[in-house]
Coordinates of C-alpha atoms in Angstrom, one line a residue:
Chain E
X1 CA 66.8 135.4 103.6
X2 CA 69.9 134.4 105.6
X3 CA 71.3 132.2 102.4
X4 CA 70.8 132.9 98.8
X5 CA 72.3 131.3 96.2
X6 CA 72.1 131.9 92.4
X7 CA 72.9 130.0 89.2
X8 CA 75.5 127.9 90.8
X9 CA 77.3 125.9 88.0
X10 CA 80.3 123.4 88.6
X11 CA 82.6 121.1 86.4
X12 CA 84.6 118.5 87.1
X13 CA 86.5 117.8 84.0
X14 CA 84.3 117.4 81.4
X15 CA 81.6 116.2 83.9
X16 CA 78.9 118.8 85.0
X17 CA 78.4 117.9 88.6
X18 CA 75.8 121.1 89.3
X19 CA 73.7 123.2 86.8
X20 CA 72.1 126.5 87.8
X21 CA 71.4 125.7 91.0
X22 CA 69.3 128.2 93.2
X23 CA 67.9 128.0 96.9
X24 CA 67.5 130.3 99.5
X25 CA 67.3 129.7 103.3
X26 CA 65.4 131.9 105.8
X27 CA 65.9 132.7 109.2
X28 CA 65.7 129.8 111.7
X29 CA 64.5 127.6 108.5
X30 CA 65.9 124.1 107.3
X31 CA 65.9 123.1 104.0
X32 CA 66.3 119.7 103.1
X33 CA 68.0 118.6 100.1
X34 CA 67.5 115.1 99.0
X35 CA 69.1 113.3 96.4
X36 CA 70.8 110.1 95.7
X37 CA 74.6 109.4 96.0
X38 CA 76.6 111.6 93.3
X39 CA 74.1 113.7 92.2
X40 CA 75.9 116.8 93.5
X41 CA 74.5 117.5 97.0
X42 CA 78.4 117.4 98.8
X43 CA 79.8 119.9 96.1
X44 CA 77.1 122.2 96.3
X45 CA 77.7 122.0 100.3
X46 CA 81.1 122.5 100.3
X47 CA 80.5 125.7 97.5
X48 CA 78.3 127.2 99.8
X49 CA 81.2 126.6 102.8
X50 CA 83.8 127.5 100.7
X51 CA 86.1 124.7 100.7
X52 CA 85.3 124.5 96.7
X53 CA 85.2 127.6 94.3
X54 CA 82.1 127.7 91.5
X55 CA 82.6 127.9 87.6
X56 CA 80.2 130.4 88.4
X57 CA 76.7 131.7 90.0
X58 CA 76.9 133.7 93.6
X59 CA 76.9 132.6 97.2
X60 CA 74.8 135.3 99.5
X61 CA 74.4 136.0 103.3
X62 CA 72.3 138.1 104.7
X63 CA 72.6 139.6 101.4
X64 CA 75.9 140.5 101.1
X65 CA 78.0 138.4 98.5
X66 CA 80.5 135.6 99.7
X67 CA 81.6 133.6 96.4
X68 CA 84.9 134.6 96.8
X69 CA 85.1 135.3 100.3
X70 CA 87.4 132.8 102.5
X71 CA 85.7 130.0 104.3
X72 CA 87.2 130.9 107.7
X73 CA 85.3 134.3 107.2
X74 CA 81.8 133.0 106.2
X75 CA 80.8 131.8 109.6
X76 CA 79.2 128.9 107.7
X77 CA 79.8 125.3 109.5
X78 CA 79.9 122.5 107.2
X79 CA 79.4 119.1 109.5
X80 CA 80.3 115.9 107.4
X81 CA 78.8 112.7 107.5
X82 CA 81.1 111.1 110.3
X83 CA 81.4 113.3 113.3
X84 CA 85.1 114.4 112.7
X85 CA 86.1 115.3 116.1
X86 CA 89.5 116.1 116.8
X87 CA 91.0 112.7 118.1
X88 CA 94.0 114.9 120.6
X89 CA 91.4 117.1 122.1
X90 CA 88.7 115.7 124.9
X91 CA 85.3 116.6 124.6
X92 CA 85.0 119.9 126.2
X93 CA 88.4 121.1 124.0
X94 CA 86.4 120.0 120.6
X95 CA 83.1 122.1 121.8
X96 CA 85.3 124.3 122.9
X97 CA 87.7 125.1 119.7
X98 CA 85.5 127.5 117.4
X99 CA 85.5 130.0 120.8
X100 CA 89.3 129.2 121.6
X101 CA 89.8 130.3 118.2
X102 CA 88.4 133.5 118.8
X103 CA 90.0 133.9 121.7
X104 CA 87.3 134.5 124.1
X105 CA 88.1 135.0 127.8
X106 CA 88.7 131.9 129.8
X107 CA 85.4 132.2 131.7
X108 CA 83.6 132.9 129.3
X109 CA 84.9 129.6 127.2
X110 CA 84.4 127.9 130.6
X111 CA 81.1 129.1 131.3
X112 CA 79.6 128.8 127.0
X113 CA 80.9 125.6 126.6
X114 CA 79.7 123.9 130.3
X115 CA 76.5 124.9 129.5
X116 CA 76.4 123.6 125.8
X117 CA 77.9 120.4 127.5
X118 CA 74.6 120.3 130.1
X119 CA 72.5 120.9 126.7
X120 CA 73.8 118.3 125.1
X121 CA 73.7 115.7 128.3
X122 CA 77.5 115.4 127.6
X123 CA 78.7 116.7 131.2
X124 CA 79.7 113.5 132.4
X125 CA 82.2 112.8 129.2
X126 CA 83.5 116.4 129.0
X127 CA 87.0 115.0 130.0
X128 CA 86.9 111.6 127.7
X129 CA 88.2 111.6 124.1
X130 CA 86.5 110.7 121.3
X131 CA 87.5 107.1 121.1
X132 CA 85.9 106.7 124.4
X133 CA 82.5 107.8 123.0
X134 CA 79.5 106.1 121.1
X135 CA 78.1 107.4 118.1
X136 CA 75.5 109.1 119.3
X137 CA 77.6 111.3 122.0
X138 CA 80.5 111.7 119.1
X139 CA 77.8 113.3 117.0
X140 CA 76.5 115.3 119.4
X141 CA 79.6 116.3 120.1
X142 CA 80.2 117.5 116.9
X143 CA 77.1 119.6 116.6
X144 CA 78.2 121.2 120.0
X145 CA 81.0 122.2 118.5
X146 CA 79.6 123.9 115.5
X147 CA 76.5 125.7 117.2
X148 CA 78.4 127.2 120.0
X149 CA 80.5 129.7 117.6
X150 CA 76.0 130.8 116.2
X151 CA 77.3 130.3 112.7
X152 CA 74.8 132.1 110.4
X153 CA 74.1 128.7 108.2
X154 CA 75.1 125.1 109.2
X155 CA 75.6 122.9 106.5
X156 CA 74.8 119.3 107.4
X157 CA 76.5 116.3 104.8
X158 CA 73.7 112.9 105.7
X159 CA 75.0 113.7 109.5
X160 CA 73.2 110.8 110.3
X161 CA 73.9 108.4 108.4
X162 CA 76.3 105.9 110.2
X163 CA 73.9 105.9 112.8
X164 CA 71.7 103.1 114.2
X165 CA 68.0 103.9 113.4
X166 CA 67.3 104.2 117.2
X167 CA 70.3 106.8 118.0
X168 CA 69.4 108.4 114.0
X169 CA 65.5 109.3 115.6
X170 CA 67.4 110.4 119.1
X171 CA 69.6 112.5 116.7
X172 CA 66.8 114.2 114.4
X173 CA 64.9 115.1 117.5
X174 CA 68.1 116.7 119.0
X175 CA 68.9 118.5 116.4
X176 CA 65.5 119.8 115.4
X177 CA 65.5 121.2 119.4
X178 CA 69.2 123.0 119.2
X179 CA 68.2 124.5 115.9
X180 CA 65.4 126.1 116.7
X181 CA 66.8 127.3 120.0
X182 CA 69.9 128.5 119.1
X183 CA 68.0 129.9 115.6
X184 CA 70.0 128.8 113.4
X185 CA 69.5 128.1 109.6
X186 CA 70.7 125.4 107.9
X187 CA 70.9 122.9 105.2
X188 CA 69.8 119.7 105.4
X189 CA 71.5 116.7 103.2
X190 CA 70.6 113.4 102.4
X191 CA 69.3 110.8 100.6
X192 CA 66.7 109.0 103.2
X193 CA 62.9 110.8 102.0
X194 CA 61.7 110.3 106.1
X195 CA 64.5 112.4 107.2
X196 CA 64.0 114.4 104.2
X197 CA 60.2 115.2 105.5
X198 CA 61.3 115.1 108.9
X199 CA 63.8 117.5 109.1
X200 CA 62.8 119.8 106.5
X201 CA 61.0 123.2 107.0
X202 CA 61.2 123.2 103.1
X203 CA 62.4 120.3 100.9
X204 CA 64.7 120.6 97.4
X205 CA 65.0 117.7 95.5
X206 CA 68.7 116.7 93.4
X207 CA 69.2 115.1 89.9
X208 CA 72.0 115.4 87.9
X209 CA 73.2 118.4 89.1
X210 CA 70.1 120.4 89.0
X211 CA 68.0 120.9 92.3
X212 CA 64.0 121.5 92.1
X213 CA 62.8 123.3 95.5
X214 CA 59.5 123.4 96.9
X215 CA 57.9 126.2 99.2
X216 CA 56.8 123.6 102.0
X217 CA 56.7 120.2 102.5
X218 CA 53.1 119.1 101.7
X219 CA 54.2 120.8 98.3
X220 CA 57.0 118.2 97.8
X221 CA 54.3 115.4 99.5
X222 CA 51.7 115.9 96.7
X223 CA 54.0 116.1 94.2
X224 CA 53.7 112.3 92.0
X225 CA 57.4 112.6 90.9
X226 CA 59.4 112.2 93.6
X227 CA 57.2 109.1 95.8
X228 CA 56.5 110.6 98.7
X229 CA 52.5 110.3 98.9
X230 CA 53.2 106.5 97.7
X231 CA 55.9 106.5 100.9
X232 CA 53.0 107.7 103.4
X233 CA 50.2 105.2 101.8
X234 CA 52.2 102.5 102.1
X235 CA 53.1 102.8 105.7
X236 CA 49.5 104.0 106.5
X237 CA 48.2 100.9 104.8
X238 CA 50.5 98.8 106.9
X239 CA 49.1 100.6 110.1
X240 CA 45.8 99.8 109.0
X241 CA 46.1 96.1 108.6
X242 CA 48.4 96.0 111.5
X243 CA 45.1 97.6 113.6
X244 CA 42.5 95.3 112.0
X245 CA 44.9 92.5 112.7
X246 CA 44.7 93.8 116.7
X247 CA 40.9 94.2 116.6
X248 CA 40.4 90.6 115.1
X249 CA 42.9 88.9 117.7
X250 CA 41.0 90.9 120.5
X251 CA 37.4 89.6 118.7
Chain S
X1 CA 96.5 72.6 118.0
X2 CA 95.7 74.2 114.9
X3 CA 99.2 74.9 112.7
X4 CA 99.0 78.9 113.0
X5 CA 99.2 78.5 116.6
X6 CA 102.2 75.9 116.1
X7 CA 103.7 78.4 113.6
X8 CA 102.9 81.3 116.3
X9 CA 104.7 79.1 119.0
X10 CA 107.8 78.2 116.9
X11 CA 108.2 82.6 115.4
X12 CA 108.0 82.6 119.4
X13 CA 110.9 80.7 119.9
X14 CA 113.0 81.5 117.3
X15 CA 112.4 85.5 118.8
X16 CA 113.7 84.4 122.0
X17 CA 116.5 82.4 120.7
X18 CA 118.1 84.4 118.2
X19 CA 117.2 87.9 120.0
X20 CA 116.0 87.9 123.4
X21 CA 118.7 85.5 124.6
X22 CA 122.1 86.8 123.5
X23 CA 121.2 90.5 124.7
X24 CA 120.1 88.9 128.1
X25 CA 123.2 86.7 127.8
X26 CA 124.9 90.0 127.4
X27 CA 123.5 91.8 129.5
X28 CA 124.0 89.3 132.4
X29 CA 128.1 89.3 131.3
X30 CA 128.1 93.1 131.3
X31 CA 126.3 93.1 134.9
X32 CA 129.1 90.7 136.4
X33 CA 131.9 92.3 135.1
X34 CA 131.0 95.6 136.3
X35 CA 130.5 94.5 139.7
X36 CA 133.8 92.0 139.2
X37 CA 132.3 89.0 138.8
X38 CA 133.9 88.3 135.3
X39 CA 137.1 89.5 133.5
X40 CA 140.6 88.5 133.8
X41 CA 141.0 90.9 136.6
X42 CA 138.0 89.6 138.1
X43 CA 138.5 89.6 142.7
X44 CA 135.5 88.9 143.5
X45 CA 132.0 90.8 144.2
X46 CA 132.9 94.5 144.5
X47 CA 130.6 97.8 144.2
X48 CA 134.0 99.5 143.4
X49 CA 133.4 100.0 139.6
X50 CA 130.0 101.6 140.6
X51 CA 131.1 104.2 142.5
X52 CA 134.0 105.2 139.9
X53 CA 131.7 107.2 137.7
X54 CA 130.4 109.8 140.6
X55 CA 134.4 110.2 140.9
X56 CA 135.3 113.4 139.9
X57 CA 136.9 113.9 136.3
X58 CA 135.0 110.8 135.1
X59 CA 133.1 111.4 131.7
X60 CA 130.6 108.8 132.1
X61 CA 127.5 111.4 133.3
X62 CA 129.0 114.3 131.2
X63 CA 129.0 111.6 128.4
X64 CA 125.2 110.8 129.0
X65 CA 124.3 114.2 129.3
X66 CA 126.0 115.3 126.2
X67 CA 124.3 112.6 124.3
X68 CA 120.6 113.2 125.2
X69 CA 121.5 117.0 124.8
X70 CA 122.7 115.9 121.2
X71 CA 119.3 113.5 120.7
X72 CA 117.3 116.1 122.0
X73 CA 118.3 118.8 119.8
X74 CA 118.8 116.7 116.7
X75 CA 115.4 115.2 117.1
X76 CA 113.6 118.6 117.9
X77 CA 115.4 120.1 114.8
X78 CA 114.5 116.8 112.7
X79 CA 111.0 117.2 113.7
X80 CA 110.5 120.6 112.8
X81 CA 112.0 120.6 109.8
X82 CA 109.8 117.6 108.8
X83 CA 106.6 119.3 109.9
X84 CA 107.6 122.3 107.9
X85 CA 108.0 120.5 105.0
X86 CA 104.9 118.3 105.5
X87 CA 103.1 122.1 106.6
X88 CA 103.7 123.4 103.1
X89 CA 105.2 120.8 100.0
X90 CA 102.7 117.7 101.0
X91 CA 101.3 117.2 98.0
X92 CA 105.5 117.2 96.7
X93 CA 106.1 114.8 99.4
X94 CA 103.4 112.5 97.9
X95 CA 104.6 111.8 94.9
X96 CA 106.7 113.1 91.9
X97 CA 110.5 113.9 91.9
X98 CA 110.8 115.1 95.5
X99 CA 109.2 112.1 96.9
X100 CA 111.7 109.9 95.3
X101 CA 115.0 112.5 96.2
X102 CA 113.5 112.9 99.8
X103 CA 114.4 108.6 100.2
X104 CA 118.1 109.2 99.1
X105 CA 119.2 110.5 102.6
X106 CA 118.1 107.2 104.1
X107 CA 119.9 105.0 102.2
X108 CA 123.6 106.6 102.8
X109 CA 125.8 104.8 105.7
X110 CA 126.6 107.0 108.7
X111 CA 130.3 106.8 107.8
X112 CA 130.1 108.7 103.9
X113 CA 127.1 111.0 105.7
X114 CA 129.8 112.1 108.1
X115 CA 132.4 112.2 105.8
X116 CA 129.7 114.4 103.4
X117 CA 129.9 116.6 106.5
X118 CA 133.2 116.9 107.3
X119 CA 134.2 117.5 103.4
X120 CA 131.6 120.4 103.5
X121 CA 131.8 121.7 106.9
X122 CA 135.2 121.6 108.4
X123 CA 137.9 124.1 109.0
X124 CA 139.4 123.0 105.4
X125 CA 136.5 121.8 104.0
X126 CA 134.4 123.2 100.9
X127 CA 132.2 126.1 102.4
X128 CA 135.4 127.2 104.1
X129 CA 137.1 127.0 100.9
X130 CA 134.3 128.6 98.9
X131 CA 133.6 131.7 101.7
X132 CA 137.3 132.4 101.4
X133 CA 137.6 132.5 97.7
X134 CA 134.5 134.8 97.6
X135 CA 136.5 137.0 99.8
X136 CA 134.1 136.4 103.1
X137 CA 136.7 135.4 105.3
X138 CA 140.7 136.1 105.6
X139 CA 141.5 132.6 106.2
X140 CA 139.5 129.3 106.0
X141 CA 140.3 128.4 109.4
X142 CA 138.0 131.8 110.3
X143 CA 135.5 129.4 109.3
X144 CA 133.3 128.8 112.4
X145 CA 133.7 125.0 113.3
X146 CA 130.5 123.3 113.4
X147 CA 132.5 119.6 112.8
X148 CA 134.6 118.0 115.8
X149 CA 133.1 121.2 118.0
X150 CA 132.0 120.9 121.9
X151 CA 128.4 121.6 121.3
X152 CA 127.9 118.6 118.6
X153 CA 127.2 120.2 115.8
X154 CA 128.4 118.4 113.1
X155 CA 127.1 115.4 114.9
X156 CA 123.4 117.3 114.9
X157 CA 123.1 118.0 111.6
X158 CA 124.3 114.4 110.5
X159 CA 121.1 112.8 112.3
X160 CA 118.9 115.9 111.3
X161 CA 119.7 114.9 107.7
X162 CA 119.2 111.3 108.3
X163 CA 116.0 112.0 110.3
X164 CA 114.2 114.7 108.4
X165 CA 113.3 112.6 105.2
X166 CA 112.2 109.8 107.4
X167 CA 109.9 112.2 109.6
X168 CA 108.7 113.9 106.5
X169 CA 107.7 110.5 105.0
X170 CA 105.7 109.1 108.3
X171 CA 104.1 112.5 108.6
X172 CA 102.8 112.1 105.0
X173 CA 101.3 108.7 105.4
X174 CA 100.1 110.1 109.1
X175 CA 98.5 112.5 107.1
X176 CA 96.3 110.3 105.0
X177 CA 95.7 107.9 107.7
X178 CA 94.3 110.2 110.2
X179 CA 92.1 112.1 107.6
X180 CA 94.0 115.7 108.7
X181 CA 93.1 117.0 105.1
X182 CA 89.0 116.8 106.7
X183 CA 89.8 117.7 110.0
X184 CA 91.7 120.9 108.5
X185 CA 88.6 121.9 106.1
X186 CA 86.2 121.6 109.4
X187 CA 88.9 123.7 111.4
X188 CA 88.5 126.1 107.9
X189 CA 84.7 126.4 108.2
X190 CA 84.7 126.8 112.1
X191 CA 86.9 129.9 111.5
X192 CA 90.3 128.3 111.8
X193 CA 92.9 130.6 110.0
X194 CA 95.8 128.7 107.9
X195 CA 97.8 129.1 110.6
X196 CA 95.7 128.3 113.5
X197 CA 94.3 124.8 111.2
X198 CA 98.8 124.2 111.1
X199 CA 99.0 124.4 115.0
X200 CA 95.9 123.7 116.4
X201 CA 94.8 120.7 114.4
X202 CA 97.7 119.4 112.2
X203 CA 100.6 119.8 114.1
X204 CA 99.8 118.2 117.2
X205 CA 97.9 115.5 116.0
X206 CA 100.8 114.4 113.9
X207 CA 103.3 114.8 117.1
X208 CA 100.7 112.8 118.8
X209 CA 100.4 109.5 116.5
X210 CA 104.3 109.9 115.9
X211 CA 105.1 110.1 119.5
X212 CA 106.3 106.3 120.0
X213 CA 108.3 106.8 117.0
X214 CA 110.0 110.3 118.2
X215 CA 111.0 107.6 120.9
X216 CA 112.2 105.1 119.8
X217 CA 114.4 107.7 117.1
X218 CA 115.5 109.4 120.4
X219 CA 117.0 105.9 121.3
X220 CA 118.6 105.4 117.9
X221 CA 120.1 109.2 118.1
X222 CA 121.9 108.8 121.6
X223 CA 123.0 105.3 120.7
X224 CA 124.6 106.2 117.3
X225 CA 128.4 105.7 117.2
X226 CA 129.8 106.0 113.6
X227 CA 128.7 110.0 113.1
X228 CA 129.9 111.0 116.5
X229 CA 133.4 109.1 115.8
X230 CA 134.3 110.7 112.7
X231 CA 132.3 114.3 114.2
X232 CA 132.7 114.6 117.4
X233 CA 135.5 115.7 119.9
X234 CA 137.3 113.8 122.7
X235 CA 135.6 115.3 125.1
X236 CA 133.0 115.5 125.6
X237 CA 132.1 111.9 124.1
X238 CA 128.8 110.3 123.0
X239 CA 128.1 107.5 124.9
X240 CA 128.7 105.0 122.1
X241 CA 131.8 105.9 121.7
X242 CA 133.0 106.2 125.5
X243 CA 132.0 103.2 125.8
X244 CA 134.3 101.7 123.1
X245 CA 137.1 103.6 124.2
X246 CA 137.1 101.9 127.8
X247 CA 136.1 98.6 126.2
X248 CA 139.3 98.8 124.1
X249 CA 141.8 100.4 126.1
X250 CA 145.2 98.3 127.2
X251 CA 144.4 99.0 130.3
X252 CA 142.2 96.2 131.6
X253 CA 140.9 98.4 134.5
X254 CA 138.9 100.6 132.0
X255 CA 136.4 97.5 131.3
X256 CA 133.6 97.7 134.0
X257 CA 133.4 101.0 133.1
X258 CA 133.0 100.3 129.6
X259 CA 129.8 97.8 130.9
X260 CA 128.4 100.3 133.5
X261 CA 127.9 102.3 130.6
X262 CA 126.7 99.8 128.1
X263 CA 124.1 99.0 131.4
X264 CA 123.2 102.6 132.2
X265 CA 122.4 103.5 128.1
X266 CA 120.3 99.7 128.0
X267 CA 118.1 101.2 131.4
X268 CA 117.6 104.2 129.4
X269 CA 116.8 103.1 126.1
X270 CA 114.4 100.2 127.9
X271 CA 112.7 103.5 129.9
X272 CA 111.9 105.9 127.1
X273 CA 110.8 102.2 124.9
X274 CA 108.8 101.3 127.8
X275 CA 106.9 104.8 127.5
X276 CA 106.8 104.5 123.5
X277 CA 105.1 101.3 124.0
X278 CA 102.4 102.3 126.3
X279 CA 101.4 105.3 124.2
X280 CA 101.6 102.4 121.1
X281 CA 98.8 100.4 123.4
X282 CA 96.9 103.8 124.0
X283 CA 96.8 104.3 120.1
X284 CA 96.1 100.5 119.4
X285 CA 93.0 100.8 121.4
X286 CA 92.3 104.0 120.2
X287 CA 92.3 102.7 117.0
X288 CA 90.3 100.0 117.2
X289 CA 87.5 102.4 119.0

């Protein structure tokens, strides 16, 4: 397993925001964690990232324990929900920063990032900034810049959320591609059950702080508690009448 | 007409009345009378004037130079300072008793700031006193002077004092505005080391949204006249206060000089506001993306 976590417990106050949470991630795997707003998915994110310490439970990678290790040494991304590019750099200078940080050669920056640009159809903005970009190229953008540094787990916050549903499918798609090209595991937030489905090698599901995961997703499908099989029927059944409706206008 | 459009209209006019048109009014006397078109000693058109301050010995250009070498420094002091304070007591800054005593500075008149300065820092002043007692110096007049000196000290840290809280304040609200706080945790998780997070991502995005502001505070700094009065030395002078000498000597003569100057430091000032308001349209739009 690249990601394991165990028993993950976290307070706020005298509110419990997560309650012996476990999941694991494997190699070139996504799990999807749905939930509804405030029920936790964002802390447990930024506990597995670092950016917030646990009351208690462990954080593994590839086996070795990082509860307490610091979040620039995890080589875990966390992507919010809005894009978050840097608004002085251009383009090429946000895919670019993770590898600037490391101080890689300057060809090998040049070359690493040019090509992530011609991945991500981005060549022709490399020199714009961010407020010269739509949505869908600021997003993109910002997954550039988080899969060129091959983090071992990217962390993903309802990425797509302030999308259009057109760019949002373009989006899914995209990412689906660069992850399992570049191999990289990751964790999968939101609260829409499609994008759940869809982007999910596995599926968890959040309430209250505690997180049920299934082994695949026709697990989670069958299951009657959380409405997916009632999701499917219903669209099915609106295919259906939307065919007979097309056979008895051709009739 | 709708009545905001009226009430734009009339704001309008009242602008141009009560500020664009006595500075142009001004301006216009300042332009005549340094080519001697005005003034009781007025002959007649003459470049004469012009040509006085590429004379040698005259202090206008030394007088320039020393004041943007004075802006410069106080405002690359003022801005470091501010970023260092913003770097590392933010959450201070935001509220409690520091963001309150941070304000203080900015309410004191340049006269009692210099006069703060002068009483501390001069040859005879407090630290002097105090270093002597203590036995670090023979007399107090070892005391290096950093008040009334050639290089503008005193004057320096006057407007760094003056400058620093202010900076430190708009870099707070920068702070929150441009969501640096985020932007710092994704530079964390993309490997960005406290220090790399400070100069990579906070630092110049701060310097960049403050930019038209470091301008226009450049402006203020080489324009200021009380501080270098009390601070500075008689030569060389800050502009401000060349300008008043020639503008108040007997010695009518001194005049157009006194108004080449006031013209040269109004082409400057409109320059480096010209180039703080086209990076204020870049932001706008910017913004608005």
């Amino acid at each position: 397993m690249v990601l394991t976590v165990q028993e993950i417990g976290k307070c706020f106050g005298q509110q419990m925001v997560l309650q012996g949470v476990a999941l694991s991630v494997a190699e070139r795997q996504t799990l999807s964690v749905l939930g509804r707003s405030g029920c936790g998915k964002t802390t447990l994110l930024k506990i597995i990232a670092g950016l917030i310490a646990p009351d208690s439970g462990t954080v593994r990678l590839h086996g070795a324990e990082i509860t307490k290790k610091p979040t620039e040494q995890r080589n875990v991304v966390y992507l919010y929900q809005e894009p978050l590019l840097f608004p002085h750099l251009t383009v090429f200078e946000n895919i670019a920063f993770g590898l600037r940080l490391r101080r890689l050669p300057n060809n090998d920056l040049t070359h690493r990032t040019t090509r992530m640009l011609e991945h991500l159809e981005l060549q022709a903005h490399a020199k714009k900034f961010p407020h010269q970009l739509s949505g869908g190229q600021k997003q993109r953008t910002a997954f550039g810049r988080a899969i060129i540094i091959a983090p071992d787990v990217l962390l993903l916050d309802e990425p797509f959320s302030s999308l259009d549903p057109e760019t949002r499918a373009s989006m899914q798609h995209l990412f689906k591609q660069l992850a399992q090209e570049y191999g990289i595991a990751s964790l999968f937030v939101t609260h829409d059950l499609k994008e759940a489905i869809l982007m999910g090698d596995s599926i968890g599901y959040m309430e209250a702080g505690k997180l049920t995961t299934f082994a695949s997703r026709q697990e989670f499908i069958n299951h009657p508690d959380y409405g997916a099989r009632n999701e499917i029927e219903f669209w099915s059944s609106l295919r259906q009448q939307a065919t007979n409706h097309d056979h008895a206008a051709t009739v | 007409m709708s009545s905001k459009s009226n009430l734009d209209r009339a704001g309008f006019l009242l602008f141009l009345l009560l500020a664009i048109l006595p500075m142009a009014a001004g301006l216009l006397y300042a332009a005549s009378y340094s080519v001697g078109l005005a003034g009781l000693l007025s002959e007649g058109f003459t470049w004469e004037y012009w040509g006085r301050p590429f004379q040698e010995g005259n202090q206008i250009f030394a007088s320039f130079a020393f004041s943007l070498g004075v802006a410069l420094a106080a405002t690359a002091i003022t801005l470091l300072v501010a970023l260092l304070l913003v770097l590392t007591v933010r959450r201070s800054l935001d509220s409690g008793l520091l963001a309150h005593l941070s304000t203080i500075p900015l309410a004191l008149p340049g006269t009692v700031l210099a006069f703060v300065i002068l009483q501390w820092c001069s040859g005879s002043g407090i630290a002097a006193r105090a270093a002597y007692a203590l036995g670090l110096l023979q007399t107090p007049a070892q005391f290096p002077g950093i008040v009334n000196d050639q290089y503008g000290v005193g004057i320096i840290i006057a407007q760094v004092m003056v400058g620093v809280p202010f900076f430190a304040l708009l870099f707070t609200q920068l702070w929150h505005s441009q969501r640096i706080s985020q932007l710092m945790e994704l530079a964390q998780t993309i490997g960005a080391t406290r220090a790399q997070r400070a100069m990579r991502v906070a630092v110049p995005l701060l310097l960049h949204r403050a930019f038209p502001t470091v301008m226009l505070h450049l402006v203020a700094v080489i324009g200021v006249y009380e501080v270098p009065l009390l601070l500075g030395v008689q030569s060389p002078q800050m502009i401000s206060v060349l300008t008043m000498r020639n503008y108040a000597m007997f010695d009518l003569q001194q005049k157009p000089e006194a108004f080449i100057c006031a013209i040269l430091y109004t082409l400057l000032s409109l320059l480096l506001i010209a180039i703080a308001w086209r990076r204020m349209h870049r932001m706008d739009h910017e913004q608005s993306a």
